[in-house]
C-alpha atoms as one frame of an Amber mdcrd trajectory, in Angstrom:
protein
 171.556 147.482 -46.966 172.084 147.545 -50.752 169.768 149.360 -53.170 168.631
 146.023 -54.647 167.661 144.729 -51.205 165.692 147.914 -50.470 163.858 147.666
 -53.774 163.037 143.989 -53.142 161.605 144.891 -49.735 159.412 147.621 -51.267
 158.193 145.201 -53.921 157.302 142.633 -51.222 155.301 145.244 -49.308 153.449
 146.290 -52.468 152.729 142.636 -53.258 151.063 142.280 -49.876 153.642 139.969
 -48.311 152.532 138.758 -44.865 153.962 140.694 -41.983 155.258 139.124 -38.808
 152.292 139.153 -36.382 152.694 141.190 -33.226 152.574 139.167 -29.985 149.215
 139.499 -28.270 149.098 141.829 -25.324 149.080 139.958 -21.999 145.767 140.135
 -20.202 145.971 141.545 -16.730 145.149 138.885 -14.136 142.172 139.522 -11.884
 144.288 138.748  -8.822 148.037 139.346  -8.797 150.238 136.286  -8.299 151.560
 137.181  -4.802 148.024 137.548  -3.413 146.307 134.476  -4.882 147.116 132.150
  -1.979 145.970 134.746   0.561 142.707 135.317  -1.322 142.087 131.561  -1.551
 142.557 131.072   2.205 140.417 134.117   3.015 137.701 132.683   0.763 137.817
 129.408   2.705 137.593 131.290   6.019 134.663 133.399   4.772 132.756 130.310
   3.617 133.245 128.640   7.010 132.043 131.745   8.858 128.942 131.972   6.657
 128.198 128.263   6.973 128.573 128.228  10.782 127.168 131.746  11.308 124.295
 130.637  13.546 126.651 128.600  15.709 129.281 131.336  15.920 127.139 134.436
  16.348 123.491 133.348  16.435 123.437 131.962  19.954 122.832 128.398  18.756
 124.862 125.277  19.423 124.954 121.648  18.352 123.071 119.110  20.464 125.902
 116.597  20.368 125.372 113.187  22.021 129.045 112.629  22.852 129.443 116.005
  24.553 126.160 115.576  26.409 127.183 112.141  27.662 130.479 113.487  29.011
 128.556 115.937  31.220 127.555 112.992  33.422 131.111 112.964  34.787 131.313
 116.688  35.430 129.796 116.572  38.921 132.257 113.881  39.998 135.246 115.785
  38.598 134.129 119.091  40.167 133.679 117.478  43.582 137.178 116.042  43.368
 138.565 119.495  42.552 136.745 121.032  45.531 138.330 118.417  47.784 141.755
 119.050  46.293 141.999 115.470  45.028 142.855 114.316  41.526 140.523 111.421
  40.611 142.684 108.559  39.359 139.679 106.270  38.949 136.289 106.979  37.300
 133.798 104.695  39.080 130.673 105.445  37.019 131.606 104.158  33.542 131.865
 100.465  32.577 132.152  99.430  36.258 135.070 101.800  36.635 137.917 103.032
  34.449 141.335 104.625  35.105 141.309 108.383  34.562 144.459 108.601  32.467
 143.841 105.320  30.655 140.377 106.406  29.548 141.516 110.008  28.887 138.497
 111.321  30.807 140.668 113.382  33.136 144.297 114.212  32.495 144.974 117.078
  34.892 146.192 120.608  34.236 149.178 121.044  31.914 150.314 124.548  32.816
 153.939 123.385  32.521 153.405 122.670  28.812 154.462 126.021  27.313 153.469
 125.252  23.711 150.129 123.839  24.804 149.359 126.983  26.781 150.518 129.222
  23.924 148.393 127.316  21.385 145.357 127.474  23.686 145.757 131.231  24.139
 146.060 131.685  20.369 142.798 129.801  19.831 141.112 131.979  22.450 142.243
 135.131  20.630 141.059 133.834  17.246 137.630 132.870  18.603 137.209 136.053
  20.669 134.464 137.533  18.387 132.345 134.368  18.751 129.827 133.888  21.557
 129.919 130.088  21.322 132.857 128.738  23.315 131.647 125.139  22.867 132.071
 124.901  19.094 134.010 127.944  17.858 137.438 126.423  18.527 136.479 123.312
  16.519 135.559 125.486  13.530 139.099 126.897  13.635 140.364 123.357  13.082
 138.069 123.030  10.064 139.940 126.001   8.600 143.320 124.514   9.536 142.313
 121.280   7.809 141.283 123.098   4.624 144.397 125.287   4.705 146.516 122.140
   5.000 144.819 120.568   1.989 145.339 123.797   0.027 149.027 124.016   0.970
 149.630 120.360   0.110 148.024 120.764  -3.314 150.009 123.930  -3.994 153.379
 122.326  -3.260 152.283 119.490  -5.571 152.096 122.172  -8.309 148.299 122.600
  -8.397 147.020 125.996  -9.561 145.498 128.237  -6.853 141.943 127.773  -8.153
 142.298 123.985  -8.320 143.867 123.891  -4.841 141.072 126.070  -3.456 138.408
 123.785  -4.945 140.157 120.795  -3.364 140.390 122.526   0.019 136.730 123.564
  -0.016 135.670 120.081  -1.124 137.582 118.418   1.719 136.453 120.927   4.365
 132.771 120.788   3.478 132.633 117.052   2.754 129.801 115.339   4.618 132.194
 113.143   6.587 134.055 116.249   7.780 130.994 118.294   8.737 129.240 115.463
  10.573 131.981 115.269  13.215 131.056 118.591  14.817 127.353 117.717  14.821
 127.878 114.495  16.791 130.533 115.867  19.137 133.622 114.225  17.649 135.528
 117.452  18.163 138.903 115.946  19.010 138.661 113.813  15.870 138.721 117.019
  13.821 141.753 118.234  15.768 143.687 115.063  14.940 142.748 114.851  11.274
 143.372 118.566  10.635 147.073 117.960  11.267 147.413 115.199   8.651 147.693
 117.488   5.565 150.390 119.579   7.242 152.205 116.383   8.272 152.410 115.447
   4.591 153.408 119.014   3.677 156.478 118.981   5.925 157.376 115.417   4.940
 157.361 116.583   1.317 159.572 119.539   2.196 161.995 117.313   4.089 162.182
 115.064   1.034 162.700 117.836  -1.504 164.754 120.356   0.474 168.539 119.846
   0.705 169.441 122.919   2.761 169.945 121.616   6.307 168.997 124.974   7.854
 165.604 124.933   6.155 165.168 121.301   7.137 165.738 122.188  10.787 162.683
 124.435  10.496 160.748 121.723   8.618 161.612 119.209  11.335 160.608 121.584
  14.143 157.320 122.431  12.397 156.596 118.739  11.844 157.256 117.980  15.531
 154.835 120.745  16.550 152.146 119.462  14.157 152.511 115.903  15.473 152.415
 117.222  19.038 149.098 119.007  18.396 147.771 115.820  16.814 148.791 113.703
  19.816 147.307 116.221  22.260 143.941 115.754  20.579 143.896 112.467  22.576
 141.897 110.844  19.761 143.928 107.641  19.558 141.860 106.209  16.689 142.486
 109.113  14.300 146.168 109.371  15.249 146.473 105.667  14.396 144.775 106.209
  11.029 146.953 109.252  10.312 150.135 107.248  10.921 148.797 104.510   8.633
 148.309 107.167   5.943 151.897 108.348   6.444 153.042 104.732   6.077 151.194
 104.429   2.753 152.804 107.713   1.645 156.288 106.434   2.478 155.654 103.129
   0.687 154.418 104.914  -2.443 157.392 107.298  -2.504 159.866 104.429  -2.020
 158.393 102.409  -4.896 158.254 105.536  -7.076 161.899 106.320  -6.296 163.069
 102.791  -7.107 161.072 102.657 -10.350 162.592 105.943 -11.527 166.026 104.710
 -10.381 166.620 107.826  -8.324 168.612 108.227  -5.126 166.833 107.041  -1.985
 168.608 109.674   0.124 165.701 112.187  -0.022 163.298 109.401   0.977 165.527
 108.377   3.887 165.769 112.026   4.964 161.967 112.276   5.060 161.545 108.979
   6.956 164.299 109.842   9.418 162.805 113.285   9.972 159.405 111.758  10.702
 160.863 109.368  13.301 162.719 112.206  15.036 159.642 114.461  14.913 157.451
 111.727  16.429 159.908 111.296  19.308 160.089 115.065  19.919 156.340 115.551
  19.541 155.511 112.700  21.902 158.133 113.811  24.429 156.617 117.289  24.532
């Protein structure tokens, strides 16, 4: 640097020339980025445990009309088991109904490996609870909220916003009322809908075929759990919701003049997953 340049710099400093401001120091986040999702899900689980504390650990249960009504068939089913006969006809409801057609009795499914594995997992999770009538349903409340959270996160929502959405959906009146009236299998079916949309989104966005094999397998498992809920009404509504999702994404793709290949990949994956899930 020349002597004239040095002297000009000194003059500027003496004249009080504005200095380049230093960048502000970054504030340390309360929760580190890798742990925010875990903390959000643990918060949801803690809120559910606190809300259902009396049912889980207080020795109380819900007086549910649907569950109480189903007890009227228990004597008939137990007598059939003692005789070594599978009842293919229920004679005491609506002048008689087929067992499988009405889904009152469907027999043991010990051959269904995934079903047995999933049932054992639920038993392990609910081991601390003393209420084996409702505790497994509360697990599905968590699964439902976790699905909402995951869906919002992959749609680029911040962890706090996604957590608020998950808590709002889980503790909505329409959600909570199902366990109080005995619509337990309804909660099983609807809890799988957010994860259905999650894996459909991943099939649409992911191009790596190896990752999409996992996404397809996970989607088939989710749809299988939903079908095994045996709540035909909610499965029907869930598939309608998926249809609306596909229609929206198709219109959005055409408007933006993008390739329809990702959309076709997602639709094709859903069809394959439905076939696999139903076949299981």
